[in-house]
PDB file of C-alpha atoms in Angstrom:
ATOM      1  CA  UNK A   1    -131.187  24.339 -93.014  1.00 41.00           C
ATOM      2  CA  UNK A   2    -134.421  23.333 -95.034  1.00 43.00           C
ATOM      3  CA  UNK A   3    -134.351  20.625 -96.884  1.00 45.00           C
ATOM      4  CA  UNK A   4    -135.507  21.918-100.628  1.00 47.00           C
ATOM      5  CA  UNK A   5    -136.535  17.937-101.647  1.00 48.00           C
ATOM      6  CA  UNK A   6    -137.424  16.180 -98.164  1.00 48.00           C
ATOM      7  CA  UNK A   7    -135.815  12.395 -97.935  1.00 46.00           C
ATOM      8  CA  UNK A   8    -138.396   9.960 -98.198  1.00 50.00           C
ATOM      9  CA  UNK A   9    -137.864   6.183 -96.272  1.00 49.00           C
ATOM     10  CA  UNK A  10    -136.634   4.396 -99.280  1.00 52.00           C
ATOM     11  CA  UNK A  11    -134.083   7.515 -99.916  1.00 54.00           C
ATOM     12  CA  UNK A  12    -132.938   6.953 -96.442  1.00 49.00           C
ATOM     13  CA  UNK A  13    -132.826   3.517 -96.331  1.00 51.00           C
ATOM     14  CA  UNK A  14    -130.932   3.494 -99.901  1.00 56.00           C
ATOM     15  CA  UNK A  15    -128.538   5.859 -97.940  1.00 54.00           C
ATOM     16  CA  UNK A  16    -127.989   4.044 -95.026  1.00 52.00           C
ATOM     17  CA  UNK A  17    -127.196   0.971 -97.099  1.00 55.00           C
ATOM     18  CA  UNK A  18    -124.679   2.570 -99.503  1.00 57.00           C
ATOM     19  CA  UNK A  19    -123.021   4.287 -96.428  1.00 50.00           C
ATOM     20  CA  UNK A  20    -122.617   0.980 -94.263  1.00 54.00           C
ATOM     21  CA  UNK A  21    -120.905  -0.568 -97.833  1.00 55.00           C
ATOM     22  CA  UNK A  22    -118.341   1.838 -98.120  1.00 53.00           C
ATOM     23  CA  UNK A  23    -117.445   2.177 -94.861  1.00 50.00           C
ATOM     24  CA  UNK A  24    -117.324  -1.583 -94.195  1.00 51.00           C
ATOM     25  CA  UNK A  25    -114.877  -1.513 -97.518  1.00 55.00           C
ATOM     26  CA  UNK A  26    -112.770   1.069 -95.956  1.00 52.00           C
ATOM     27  CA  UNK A  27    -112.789  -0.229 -92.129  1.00 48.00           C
ATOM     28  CA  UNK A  28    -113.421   2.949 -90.815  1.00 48.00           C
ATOM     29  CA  UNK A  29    -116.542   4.302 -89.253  1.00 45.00           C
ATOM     30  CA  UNK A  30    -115.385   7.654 -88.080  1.00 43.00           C
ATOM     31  CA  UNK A  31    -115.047   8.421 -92.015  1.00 44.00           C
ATOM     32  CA  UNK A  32    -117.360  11.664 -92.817  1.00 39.00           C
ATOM     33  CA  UNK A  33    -119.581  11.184 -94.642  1.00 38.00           C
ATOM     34  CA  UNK A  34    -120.067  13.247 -97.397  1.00 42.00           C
ATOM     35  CA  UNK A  35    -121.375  16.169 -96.488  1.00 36.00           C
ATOM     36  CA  UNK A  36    -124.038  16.726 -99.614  1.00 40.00           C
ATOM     37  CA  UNK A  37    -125.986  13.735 -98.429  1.00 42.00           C
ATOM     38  CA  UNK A  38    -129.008  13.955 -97.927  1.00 43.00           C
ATOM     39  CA  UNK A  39    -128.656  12.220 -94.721  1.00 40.00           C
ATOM     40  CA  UNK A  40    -126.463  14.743 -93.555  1.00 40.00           C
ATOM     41  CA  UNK A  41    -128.951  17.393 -94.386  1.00 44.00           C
ATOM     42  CA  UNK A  42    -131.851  15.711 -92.867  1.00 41.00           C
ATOM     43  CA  UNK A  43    -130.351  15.841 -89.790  1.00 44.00           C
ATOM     44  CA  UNK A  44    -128.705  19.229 -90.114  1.00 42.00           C
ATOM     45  CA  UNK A  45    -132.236  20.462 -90.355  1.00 46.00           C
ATOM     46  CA  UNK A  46    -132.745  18.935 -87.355  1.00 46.00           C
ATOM     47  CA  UNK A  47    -132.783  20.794 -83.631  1.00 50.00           C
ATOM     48  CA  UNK A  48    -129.693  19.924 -81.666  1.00 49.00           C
ATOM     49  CA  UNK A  49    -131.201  17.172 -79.437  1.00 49.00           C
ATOM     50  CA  UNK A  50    -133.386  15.837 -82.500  1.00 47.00           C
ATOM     51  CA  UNK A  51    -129.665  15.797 -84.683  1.00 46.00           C
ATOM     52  CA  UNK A  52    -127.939  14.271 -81.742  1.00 57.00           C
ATOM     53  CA  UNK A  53    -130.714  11.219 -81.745  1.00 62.00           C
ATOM     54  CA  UNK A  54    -130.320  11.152 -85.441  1.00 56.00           C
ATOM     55  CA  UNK A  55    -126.561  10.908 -84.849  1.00 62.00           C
ATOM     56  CA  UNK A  56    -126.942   8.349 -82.568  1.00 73.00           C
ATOM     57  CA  UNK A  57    -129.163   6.221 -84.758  1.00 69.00           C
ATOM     58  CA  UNK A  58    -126.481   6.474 -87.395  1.00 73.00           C
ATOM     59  CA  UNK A  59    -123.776   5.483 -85.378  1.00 75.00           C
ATOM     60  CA  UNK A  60    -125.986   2.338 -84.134  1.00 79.00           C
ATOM     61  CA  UNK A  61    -127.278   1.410 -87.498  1.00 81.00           C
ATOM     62  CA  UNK A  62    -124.083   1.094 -88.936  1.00 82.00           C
ATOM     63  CA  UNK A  63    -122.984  -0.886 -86.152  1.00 84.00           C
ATOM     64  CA  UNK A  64    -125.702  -3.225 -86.681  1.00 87.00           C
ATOM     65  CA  UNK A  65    -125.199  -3.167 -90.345  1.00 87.00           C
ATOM     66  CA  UNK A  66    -121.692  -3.875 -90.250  1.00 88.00           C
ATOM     67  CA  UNK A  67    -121.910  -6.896 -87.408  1.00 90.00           C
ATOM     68  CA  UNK A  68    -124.693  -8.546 -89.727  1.00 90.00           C
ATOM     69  CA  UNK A  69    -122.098  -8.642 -92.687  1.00 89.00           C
ATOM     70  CA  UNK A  70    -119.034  -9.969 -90.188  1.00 89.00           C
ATOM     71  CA  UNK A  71    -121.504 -12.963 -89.316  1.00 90.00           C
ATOM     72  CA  UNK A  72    -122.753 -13.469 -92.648  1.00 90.00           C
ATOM     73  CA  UNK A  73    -119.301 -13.675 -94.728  1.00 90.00           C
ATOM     74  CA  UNK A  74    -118.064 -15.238 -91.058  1.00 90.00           C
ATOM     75  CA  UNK A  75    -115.409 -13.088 -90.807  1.00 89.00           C
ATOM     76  CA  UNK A  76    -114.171 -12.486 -86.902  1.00 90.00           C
ATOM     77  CA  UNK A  77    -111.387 -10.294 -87.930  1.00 90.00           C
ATOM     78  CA  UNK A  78    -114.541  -7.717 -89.054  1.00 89.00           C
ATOM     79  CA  UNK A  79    -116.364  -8.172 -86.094  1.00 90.00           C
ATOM     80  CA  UNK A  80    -113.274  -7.883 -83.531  1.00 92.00           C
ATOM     81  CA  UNK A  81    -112.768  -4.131 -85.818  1.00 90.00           C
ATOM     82  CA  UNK A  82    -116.152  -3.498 -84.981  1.00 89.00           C
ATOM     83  CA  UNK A  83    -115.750  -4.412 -81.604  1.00 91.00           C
ATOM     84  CA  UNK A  84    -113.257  -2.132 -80.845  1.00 90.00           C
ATOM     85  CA  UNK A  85    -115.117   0.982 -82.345  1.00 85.00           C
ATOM     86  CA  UNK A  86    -118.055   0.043 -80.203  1.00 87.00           C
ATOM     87  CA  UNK A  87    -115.717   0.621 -77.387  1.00 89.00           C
ATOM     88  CA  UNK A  88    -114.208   3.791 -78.725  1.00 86.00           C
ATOM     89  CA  UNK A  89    -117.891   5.125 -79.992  1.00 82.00           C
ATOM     90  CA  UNK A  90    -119.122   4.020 -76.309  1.00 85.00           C
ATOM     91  CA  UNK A  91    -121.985   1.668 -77.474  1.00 84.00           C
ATOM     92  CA  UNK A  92    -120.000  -1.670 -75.853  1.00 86.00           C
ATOM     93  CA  UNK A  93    -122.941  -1.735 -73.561  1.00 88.00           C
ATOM     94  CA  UNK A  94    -125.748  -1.387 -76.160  1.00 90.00           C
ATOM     95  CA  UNK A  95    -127.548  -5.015 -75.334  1.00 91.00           C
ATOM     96  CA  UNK A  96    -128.632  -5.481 -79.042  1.00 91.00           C
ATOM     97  CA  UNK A  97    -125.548  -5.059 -80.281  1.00 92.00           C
ATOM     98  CA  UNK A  98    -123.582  -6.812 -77.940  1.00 94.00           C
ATOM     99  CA  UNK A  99    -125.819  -9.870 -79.232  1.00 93.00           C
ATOM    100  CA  UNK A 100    -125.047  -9.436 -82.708  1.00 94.00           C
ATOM    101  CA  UNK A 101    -121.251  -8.967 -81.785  1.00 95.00           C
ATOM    102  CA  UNK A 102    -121.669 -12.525 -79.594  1.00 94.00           C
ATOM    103  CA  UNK A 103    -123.430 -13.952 -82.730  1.00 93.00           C
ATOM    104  CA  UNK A 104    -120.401 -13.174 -84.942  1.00 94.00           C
ATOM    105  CA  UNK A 105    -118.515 -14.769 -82.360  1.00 93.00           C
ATOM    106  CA  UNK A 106    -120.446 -17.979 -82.424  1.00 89.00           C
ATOM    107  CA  UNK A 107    -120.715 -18.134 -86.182  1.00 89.00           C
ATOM    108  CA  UNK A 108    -116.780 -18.015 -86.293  1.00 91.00           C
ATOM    109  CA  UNK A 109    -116.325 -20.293 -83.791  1.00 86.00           C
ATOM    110  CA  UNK A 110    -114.487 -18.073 -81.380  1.00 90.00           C
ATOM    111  CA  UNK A 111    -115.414 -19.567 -78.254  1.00 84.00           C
ATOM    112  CA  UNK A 112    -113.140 -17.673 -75.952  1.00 88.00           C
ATOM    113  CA  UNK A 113    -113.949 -14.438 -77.571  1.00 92.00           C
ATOM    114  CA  UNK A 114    -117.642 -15.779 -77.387  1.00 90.00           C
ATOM    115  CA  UNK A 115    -117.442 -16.718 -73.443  1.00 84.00           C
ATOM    116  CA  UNK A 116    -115.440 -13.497 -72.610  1.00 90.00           C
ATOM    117  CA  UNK A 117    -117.874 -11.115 -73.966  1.00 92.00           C
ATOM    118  CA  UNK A 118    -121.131 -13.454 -72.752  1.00 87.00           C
ATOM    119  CA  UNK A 119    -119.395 -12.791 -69.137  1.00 84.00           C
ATOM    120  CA  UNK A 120    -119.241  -8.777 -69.531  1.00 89.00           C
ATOM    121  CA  UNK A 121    -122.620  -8.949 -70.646  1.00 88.00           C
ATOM    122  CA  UNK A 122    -124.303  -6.441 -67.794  1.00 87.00           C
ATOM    123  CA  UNK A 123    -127.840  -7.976 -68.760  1.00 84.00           C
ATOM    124  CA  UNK A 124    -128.961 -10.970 -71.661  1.00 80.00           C
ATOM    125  CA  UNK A 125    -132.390 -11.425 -73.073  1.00 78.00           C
ATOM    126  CA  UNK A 126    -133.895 -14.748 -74.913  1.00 70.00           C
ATOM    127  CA  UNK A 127    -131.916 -13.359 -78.122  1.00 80.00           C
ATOM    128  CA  UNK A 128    -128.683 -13.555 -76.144  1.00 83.00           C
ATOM    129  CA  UNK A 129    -129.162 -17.271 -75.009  1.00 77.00           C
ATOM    130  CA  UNK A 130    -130.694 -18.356 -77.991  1.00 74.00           C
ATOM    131  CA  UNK A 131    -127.363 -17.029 -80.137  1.00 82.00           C
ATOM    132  CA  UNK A 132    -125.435 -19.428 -77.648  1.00 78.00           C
ATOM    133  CA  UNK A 133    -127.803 -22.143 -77.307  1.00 70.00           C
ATOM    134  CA  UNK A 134    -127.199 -21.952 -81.711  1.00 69.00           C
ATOM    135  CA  UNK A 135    -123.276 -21.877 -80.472  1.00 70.00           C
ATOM    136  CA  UNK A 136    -123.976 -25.399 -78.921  1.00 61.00           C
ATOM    137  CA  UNK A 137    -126.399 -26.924 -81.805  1.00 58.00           C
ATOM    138  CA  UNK A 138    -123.114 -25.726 -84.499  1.00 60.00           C
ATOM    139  CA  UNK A 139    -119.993 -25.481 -82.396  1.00 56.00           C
ATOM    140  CA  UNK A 140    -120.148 -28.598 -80.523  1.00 56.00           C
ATOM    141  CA  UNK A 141    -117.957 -29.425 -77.576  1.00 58.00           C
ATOM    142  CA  UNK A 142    -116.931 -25.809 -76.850  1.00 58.00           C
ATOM    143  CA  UNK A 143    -119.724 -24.464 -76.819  1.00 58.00           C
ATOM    144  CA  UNK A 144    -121.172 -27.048 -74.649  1.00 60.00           C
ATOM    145  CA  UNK A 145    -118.450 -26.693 -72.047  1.00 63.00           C
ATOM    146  CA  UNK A 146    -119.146 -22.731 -72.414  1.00 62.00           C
ATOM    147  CA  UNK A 147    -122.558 -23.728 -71.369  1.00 62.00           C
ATOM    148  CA  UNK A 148    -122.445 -25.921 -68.767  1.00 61.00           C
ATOM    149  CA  UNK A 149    -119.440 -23.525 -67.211  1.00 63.00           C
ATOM    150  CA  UNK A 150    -121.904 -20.298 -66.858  1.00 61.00           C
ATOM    151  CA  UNK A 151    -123.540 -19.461 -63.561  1.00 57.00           C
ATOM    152  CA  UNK A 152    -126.358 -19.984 -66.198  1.00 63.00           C
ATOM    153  CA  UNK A 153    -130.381 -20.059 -67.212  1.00 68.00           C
ATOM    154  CA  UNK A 154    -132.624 -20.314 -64.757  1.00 76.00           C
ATOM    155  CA  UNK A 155    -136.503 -22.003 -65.285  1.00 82.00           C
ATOM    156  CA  UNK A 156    -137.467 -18.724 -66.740  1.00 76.00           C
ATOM    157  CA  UNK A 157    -134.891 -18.175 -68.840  1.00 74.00           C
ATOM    158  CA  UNK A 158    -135.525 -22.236 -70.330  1.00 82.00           C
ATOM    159  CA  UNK A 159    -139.129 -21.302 -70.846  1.00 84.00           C
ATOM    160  CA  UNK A 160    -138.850 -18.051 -72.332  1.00 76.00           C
ATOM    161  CA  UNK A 161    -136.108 -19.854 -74.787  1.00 78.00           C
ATOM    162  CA  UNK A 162    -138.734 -23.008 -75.204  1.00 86.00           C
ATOM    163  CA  UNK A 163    -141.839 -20.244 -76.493  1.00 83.00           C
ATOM    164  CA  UNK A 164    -139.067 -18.602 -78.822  1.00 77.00           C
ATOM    165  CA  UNK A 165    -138.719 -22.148 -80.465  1.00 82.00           C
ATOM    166  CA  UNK A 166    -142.625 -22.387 -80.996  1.00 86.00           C
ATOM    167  CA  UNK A 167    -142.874 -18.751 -81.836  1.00 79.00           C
ATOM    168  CA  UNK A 168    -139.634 -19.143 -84.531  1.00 78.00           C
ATOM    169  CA  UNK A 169    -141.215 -22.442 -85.420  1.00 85.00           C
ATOM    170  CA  UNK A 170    -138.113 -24.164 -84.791  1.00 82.00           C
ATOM    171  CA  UNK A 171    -138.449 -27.650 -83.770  1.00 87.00           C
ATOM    172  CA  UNK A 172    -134.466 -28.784 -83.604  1.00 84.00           C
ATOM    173  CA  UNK A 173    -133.860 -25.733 -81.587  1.00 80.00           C
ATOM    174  CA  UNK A 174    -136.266 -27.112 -79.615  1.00 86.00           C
ATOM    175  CA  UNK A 175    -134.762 -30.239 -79.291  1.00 87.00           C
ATOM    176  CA  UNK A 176    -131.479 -28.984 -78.511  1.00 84.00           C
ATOM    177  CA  UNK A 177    -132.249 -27.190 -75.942  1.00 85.00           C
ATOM    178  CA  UNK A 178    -134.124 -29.812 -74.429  1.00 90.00           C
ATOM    179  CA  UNK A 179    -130.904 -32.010 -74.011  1.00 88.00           C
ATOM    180  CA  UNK A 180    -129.659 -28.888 -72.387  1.00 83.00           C
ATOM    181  CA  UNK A 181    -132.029 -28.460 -69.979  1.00 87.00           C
ATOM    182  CA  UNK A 182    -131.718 -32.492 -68.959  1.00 87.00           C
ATOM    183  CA  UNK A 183    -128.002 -31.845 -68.369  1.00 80.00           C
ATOM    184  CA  UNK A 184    -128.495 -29.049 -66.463  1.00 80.00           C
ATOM    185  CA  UNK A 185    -130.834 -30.553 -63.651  1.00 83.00           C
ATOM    186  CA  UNK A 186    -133.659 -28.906 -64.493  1.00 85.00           C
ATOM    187  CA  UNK A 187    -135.835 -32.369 -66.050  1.00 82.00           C
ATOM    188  CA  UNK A 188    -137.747 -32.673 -62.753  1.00 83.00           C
ATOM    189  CA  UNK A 189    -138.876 -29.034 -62.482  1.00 87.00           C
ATOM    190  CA  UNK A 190    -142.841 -28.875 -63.487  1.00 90.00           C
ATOM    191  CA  UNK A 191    -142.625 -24.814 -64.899  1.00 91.00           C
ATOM    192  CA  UNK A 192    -139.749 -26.104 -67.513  1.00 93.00           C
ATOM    193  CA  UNK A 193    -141.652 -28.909 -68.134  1.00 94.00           C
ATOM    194  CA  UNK A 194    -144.925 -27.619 -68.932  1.00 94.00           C
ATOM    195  CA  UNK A 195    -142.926 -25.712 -71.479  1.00 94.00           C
ATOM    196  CA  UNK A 196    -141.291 -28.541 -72.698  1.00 95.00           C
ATOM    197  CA  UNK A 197    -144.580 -30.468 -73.135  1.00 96.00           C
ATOM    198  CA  UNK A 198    -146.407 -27.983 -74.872  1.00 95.00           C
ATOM    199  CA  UNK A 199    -142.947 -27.541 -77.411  1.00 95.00           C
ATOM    200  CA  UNK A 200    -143.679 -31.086 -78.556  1.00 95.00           C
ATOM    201  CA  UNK A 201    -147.387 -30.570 -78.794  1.00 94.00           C
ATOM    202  CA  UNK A 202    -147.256 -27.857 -81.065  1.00 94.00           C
ATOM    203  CA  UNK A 203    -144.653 -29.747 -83.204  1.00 94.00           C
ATOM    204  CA  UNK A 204    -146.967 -32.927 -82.986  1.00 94.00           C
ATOM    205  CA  UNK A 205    -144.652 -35.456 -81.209  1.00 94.00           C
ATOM    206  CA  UNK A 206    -147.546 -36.323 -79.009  1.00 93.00           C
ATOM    207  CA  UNK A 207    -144.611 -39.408 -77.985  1.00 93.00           C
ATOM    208  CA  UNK A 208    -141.991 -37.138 -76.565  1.00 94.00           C
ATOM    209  CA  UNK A 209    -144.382 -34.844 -75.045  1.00 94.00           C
ATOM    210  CA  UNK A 210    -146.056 -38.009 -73.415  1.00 94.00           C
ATOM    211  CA  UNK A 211    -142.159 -38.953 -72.128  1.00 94.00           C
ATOM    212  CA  UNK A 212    -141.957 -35.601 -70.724  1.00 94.00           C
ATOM    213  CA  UNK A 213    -144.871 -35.731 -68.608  1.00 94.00           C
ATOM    214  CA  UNK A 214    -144.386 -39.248 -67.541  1.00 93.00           C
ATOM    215  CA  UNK A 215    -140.627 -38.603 -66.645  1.00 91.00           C
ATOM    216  CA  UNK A 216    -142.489 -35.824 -63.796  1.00 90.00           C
ATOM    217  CA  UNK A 217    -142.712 -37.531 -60.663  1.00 88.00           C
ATOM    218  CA  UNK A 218    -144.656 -34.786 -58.676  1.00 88.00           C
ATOM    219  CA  UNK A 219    -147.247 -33.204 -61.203  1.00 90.00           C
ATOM    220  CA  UNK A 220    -148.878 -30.223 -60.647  1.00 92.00           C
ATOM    221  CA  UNK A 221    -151.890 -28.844 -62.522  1.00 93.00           C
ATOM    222  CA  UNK A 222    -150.659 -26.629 -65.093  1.00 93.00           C
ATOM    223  CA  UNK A 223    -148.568 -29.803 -66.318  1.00 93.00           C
ATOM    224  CA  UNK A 224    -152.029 -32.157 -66.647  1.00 93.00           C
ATOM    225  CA  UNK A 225    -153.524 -29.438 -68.687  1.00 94.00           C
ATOM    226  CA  UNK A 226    -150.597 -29.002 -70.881  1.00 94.00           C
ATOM    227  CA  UNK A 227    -150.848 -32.765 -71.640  1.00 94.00           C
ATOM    228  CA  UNK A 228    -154.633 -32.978 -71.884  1.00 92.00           C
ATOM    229  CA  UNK A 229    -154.352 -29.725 -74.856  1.00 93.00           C
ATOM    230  CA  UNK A 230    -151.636 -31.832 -75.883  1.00 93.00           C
ATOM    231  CA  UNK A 231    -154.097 -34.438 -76.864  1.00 92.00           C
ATOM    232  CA  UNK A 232    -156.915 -31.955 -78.432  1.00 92.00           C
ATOM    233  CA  UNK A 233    -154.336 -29.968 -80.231  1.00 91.00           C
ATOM    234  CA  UNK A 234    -153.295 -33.167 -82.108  1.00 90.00           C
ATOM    235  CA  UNK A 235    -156.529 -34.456 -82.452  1.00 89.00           C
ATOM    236  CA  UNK A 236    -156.186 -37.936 -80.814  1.00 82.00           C
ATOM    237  CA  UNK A 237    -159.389 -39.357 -79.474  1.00 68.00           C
ATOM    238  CA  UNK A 238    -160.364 -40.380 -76.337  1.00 54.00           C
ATOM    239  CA  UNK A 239    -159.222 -44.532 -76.101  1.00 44.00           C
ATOM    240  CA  UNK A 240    -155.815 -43.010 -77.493  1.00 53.00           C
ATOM    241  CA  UNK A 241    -155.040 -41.220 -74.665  1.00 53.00           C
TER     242      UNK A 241
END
């Protein structure tokens, strides 16, 4: 089929959005959609593999769509319905949107839900920990205990989470995951700590980054040139440091 006025972005985007709406309204995303859309002839005009991919991106974009509304209205009933028809649609194991499913979890407070779904996780990225680590800085005790259960982070995974905080510029992230990492033995380990150093010393607490550093019995190199850019990136003189 050729389309006789091709769909431009906004078209599809405008689309998308109005599809994701009503379906979210009607709680059912095996609903057809109607079949003079122009979505449905853009990808009717397609090649079979091309329409399957553009089938597939549907399918995954309202997905997404839907588990961003669950977490903003905080409604877990939503996301558990979306939940199952990521099962049924067999995109449970899509990584991105397990995370977004795990964030509605965490914005409701679910914590069991939260920890069960964490665990049948077959991989998590820095978006995956950081949704929990946001579990711990809203949810409290639970999600603390959640924590502190898991076979959890390693040093890379605590310094990969410590540049998100700089990248997001998110300085009480930062500090909450640095009480994390002290109650999960990792406050004498120089890689995490070099991390943790330069965190303060892009937020300016020359102090806490100083504590850091002194707290580091055995220093290595990369940590004494952390601290020293420490100094120069704040702009402290000489006598000062």
């Amino acid at each position: 089929m050729n389309l006789r006025h091709p769909i431009t972005a906004v078209q599809f985007k405008r689309q998308l959005s109005g599809i994701t709406t009503h379906l979210m309204n009607t709680h059912d995303p095996s609903h057809r959609i109607n079949t003079n859309s122009p979505l449905v002839e853009f990808g009717a005009s397609k090649p079979d593999s091309e329409s399957t991919h553009f089938d597939s991106y549907l399918t995954h974009s309202f997905c997404s769509n839907a588990l961003k509304r669950s977490a903003k209205v905080g409604s877990s009933t939503e996301g558990k319905r979306v939940h199952s028809h990521l099962i049924k649609l067999g995109y449970y194991n899509v990584l991105a949107l397990q995370t977004q499913l795990l964030n509605v979890y965490v914005k409701c407070k679910q914590v069991y839900d939260a920890r069960k779904l964490f665990d049948e996780m077959p991989a998590r990225n820095v978006v995956t920990w950081n949704v929990v680590i946001c579990g711990l800085a809203d949810s409290g005790r639970g999600f603390r205990r959640m924590l502190l259960e898991m076979a959890g982070p390693d040093k890379i995974t605590f310094t990969s989470l410590l540049r998100s905080c700089i990248e997001h510029d998110d300085a009480e992230m930062g500090r909450q995951l640095h009480c994390f990492i002290v109650k999960s033995g990792f406050c004498e380990d120089c890689f995490v700590n070099s991390a943790l150093v330069d965190l303060h010393a892009k937020f300016g607490l020359v102090e806490d980054a100083r504590r850091v550093f002194d707290s580091v019995l055995e220093k290595d190199t990369v940590l004494w040139n952390v601290m020293v850019s420490c100094y120069a990136l704040n702009g402290l003189p000489e006598e000062q440091r």
